[in-house]
mmCIF file of C-alpha atoms in Angstrom:
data_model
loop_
_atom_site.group_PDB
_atom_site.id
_atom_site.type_symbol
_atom_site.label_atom_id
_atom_site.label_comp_id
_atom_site.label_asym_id
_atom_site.label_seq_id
_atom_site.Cartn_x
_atom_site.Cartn_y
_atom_site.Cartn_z
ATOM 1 C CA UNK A 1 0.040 3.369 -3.200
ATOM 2 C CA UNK A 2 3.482 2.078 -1.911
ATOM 3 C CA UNK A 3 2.902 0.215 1.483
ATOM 4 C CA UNK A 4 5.702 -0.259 2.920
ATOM 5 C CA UNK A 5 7.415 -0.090 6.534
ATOM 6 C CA UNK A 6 11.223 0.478 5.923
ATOM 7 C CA UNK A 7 11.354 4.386 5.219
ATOM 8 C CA UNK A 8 14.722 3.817 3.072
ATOM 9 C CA UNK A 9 12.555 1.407 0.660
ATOM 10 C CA UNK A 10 9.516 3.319 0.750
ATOM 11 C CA UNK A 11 11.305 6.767 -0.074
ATOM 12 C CA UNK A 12 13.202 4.794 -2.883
ATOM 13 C CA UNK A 13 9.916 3.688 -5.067
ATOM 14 C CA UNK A 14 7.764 7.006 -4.504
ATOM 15 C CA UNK A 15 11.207 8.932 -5.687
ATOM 16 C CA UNK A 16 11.383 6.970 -8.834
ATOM 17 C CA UNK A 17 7.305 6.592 -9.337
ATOM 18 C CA UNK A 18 7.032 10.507 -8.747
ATOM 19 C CA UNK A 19 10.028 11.082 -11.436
ATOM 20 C CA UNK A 20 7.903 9.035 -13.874
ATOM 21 C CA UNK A 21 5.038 11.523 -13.085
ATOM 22 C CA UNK A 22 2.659 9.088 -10.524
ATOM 23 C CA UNK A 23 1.060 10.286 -7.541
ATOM 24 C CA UNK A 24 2.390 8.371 -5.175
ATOM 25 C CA UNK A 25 0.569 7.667 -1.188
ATOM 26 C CA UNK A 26 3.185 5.867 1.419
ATOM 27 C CA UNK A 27 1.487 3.842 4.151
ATOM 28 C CA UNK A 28 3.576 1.932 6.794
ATOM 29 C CA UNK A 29 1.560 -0.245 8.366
ATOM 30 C CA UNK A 30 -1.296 -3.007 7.956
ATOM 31 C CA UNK A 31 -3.978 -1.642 9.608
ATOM 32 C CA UNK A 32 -3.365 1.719 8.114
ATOM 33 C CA UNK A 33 -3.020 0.353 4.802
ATOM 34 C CA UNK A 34 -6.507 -1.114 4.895
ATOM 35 C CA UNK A 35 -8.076 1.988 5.991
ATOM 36 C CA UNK A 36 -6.773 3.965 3.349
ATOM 37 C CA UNK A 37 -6.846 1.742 0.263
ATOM 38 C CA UNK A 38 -10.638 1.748 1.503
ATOM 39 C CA UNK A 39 -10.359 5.440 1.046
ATOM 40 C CA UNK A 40 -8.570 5.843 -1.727
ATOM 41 C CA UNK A 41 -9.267 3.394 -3.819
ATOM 42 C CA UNK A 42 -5.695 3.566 -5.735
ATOM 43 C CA UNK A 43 -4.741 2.125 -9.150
ATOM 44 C CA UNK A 44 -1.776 0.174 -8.211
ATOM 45 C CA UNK A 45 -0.740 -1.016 -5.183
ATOM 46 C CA UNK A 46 3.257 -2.128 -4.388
ATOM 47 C CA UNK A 47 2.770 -3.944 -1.142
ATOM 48 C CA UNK A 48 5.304 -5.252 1.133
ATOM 49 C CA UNK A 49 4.604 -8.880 2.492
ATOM 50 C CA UNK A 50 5.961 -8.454 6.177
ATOM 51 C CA UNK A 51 4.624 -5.274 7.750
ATOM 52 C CA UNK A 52 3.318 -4.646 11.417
ATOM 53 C CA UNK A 53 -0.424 -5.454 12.658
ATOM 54 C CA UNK A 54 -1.856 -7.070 9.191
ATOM 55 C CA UNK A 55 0.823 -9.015 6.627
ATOM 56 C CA UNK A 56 0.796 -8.495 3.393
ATOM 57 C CA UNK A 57 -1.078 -11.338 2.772
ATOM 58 C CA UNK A 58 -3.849 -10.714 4.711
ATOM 59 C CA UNK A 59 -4.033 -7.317 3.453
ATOM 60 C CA UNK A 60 -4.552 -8.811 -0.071
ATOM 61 C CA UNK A 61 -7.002 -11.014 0.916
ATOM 62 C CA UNK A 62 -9.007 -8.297 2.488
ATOM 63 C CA UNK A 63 -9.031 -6.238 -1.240
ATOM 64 C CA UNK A 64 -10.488 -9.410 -2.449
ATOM 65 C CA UNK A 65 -13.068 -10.367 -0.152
ATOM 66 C CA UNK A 66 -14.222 -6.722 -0.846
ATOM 67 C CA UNK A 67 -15.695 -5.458 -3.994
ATOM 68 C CA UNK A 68 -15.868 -2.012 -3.598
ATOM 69 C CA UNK A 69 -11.965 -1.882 -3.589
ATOM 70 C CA UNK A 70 -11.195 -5.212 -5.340
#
């Protein structure tokens, strides 16, 4: 999962994840992000620090107060 709010970024790592054969989900924003990491559960997640609604930070420490997704 690639959470990220500046599309030119965003396009940039899920081109070059994709080429290396990874199925890449964009999200652009906190609250979003939260909802579907709940959903999806991904493997990896390349998370942007400054984003709208929720930081970055706060988004991590969400995952970890949460064991179902941590």
């Amino acid at each position: 999962m690639v959470i990220e709010d500046e599309e030119a970024i965003a396009m940039m790592l899920t081109y070059n994840l994709e080429k290396e054969g990874y199925k890449v989900e964009v999200v652009s924003n906190g609250l979003h992000a939260v909802k579907e990491i709940e959903r999806l559960k991904p493997s990896v997640i390349l998370l942007d620090w400054m984003l709208p609604e929720i930081s970055g930070v706060e988004i991590c420490r969400i995952i970890r107060s949460k064991p179902e997704i941590k």
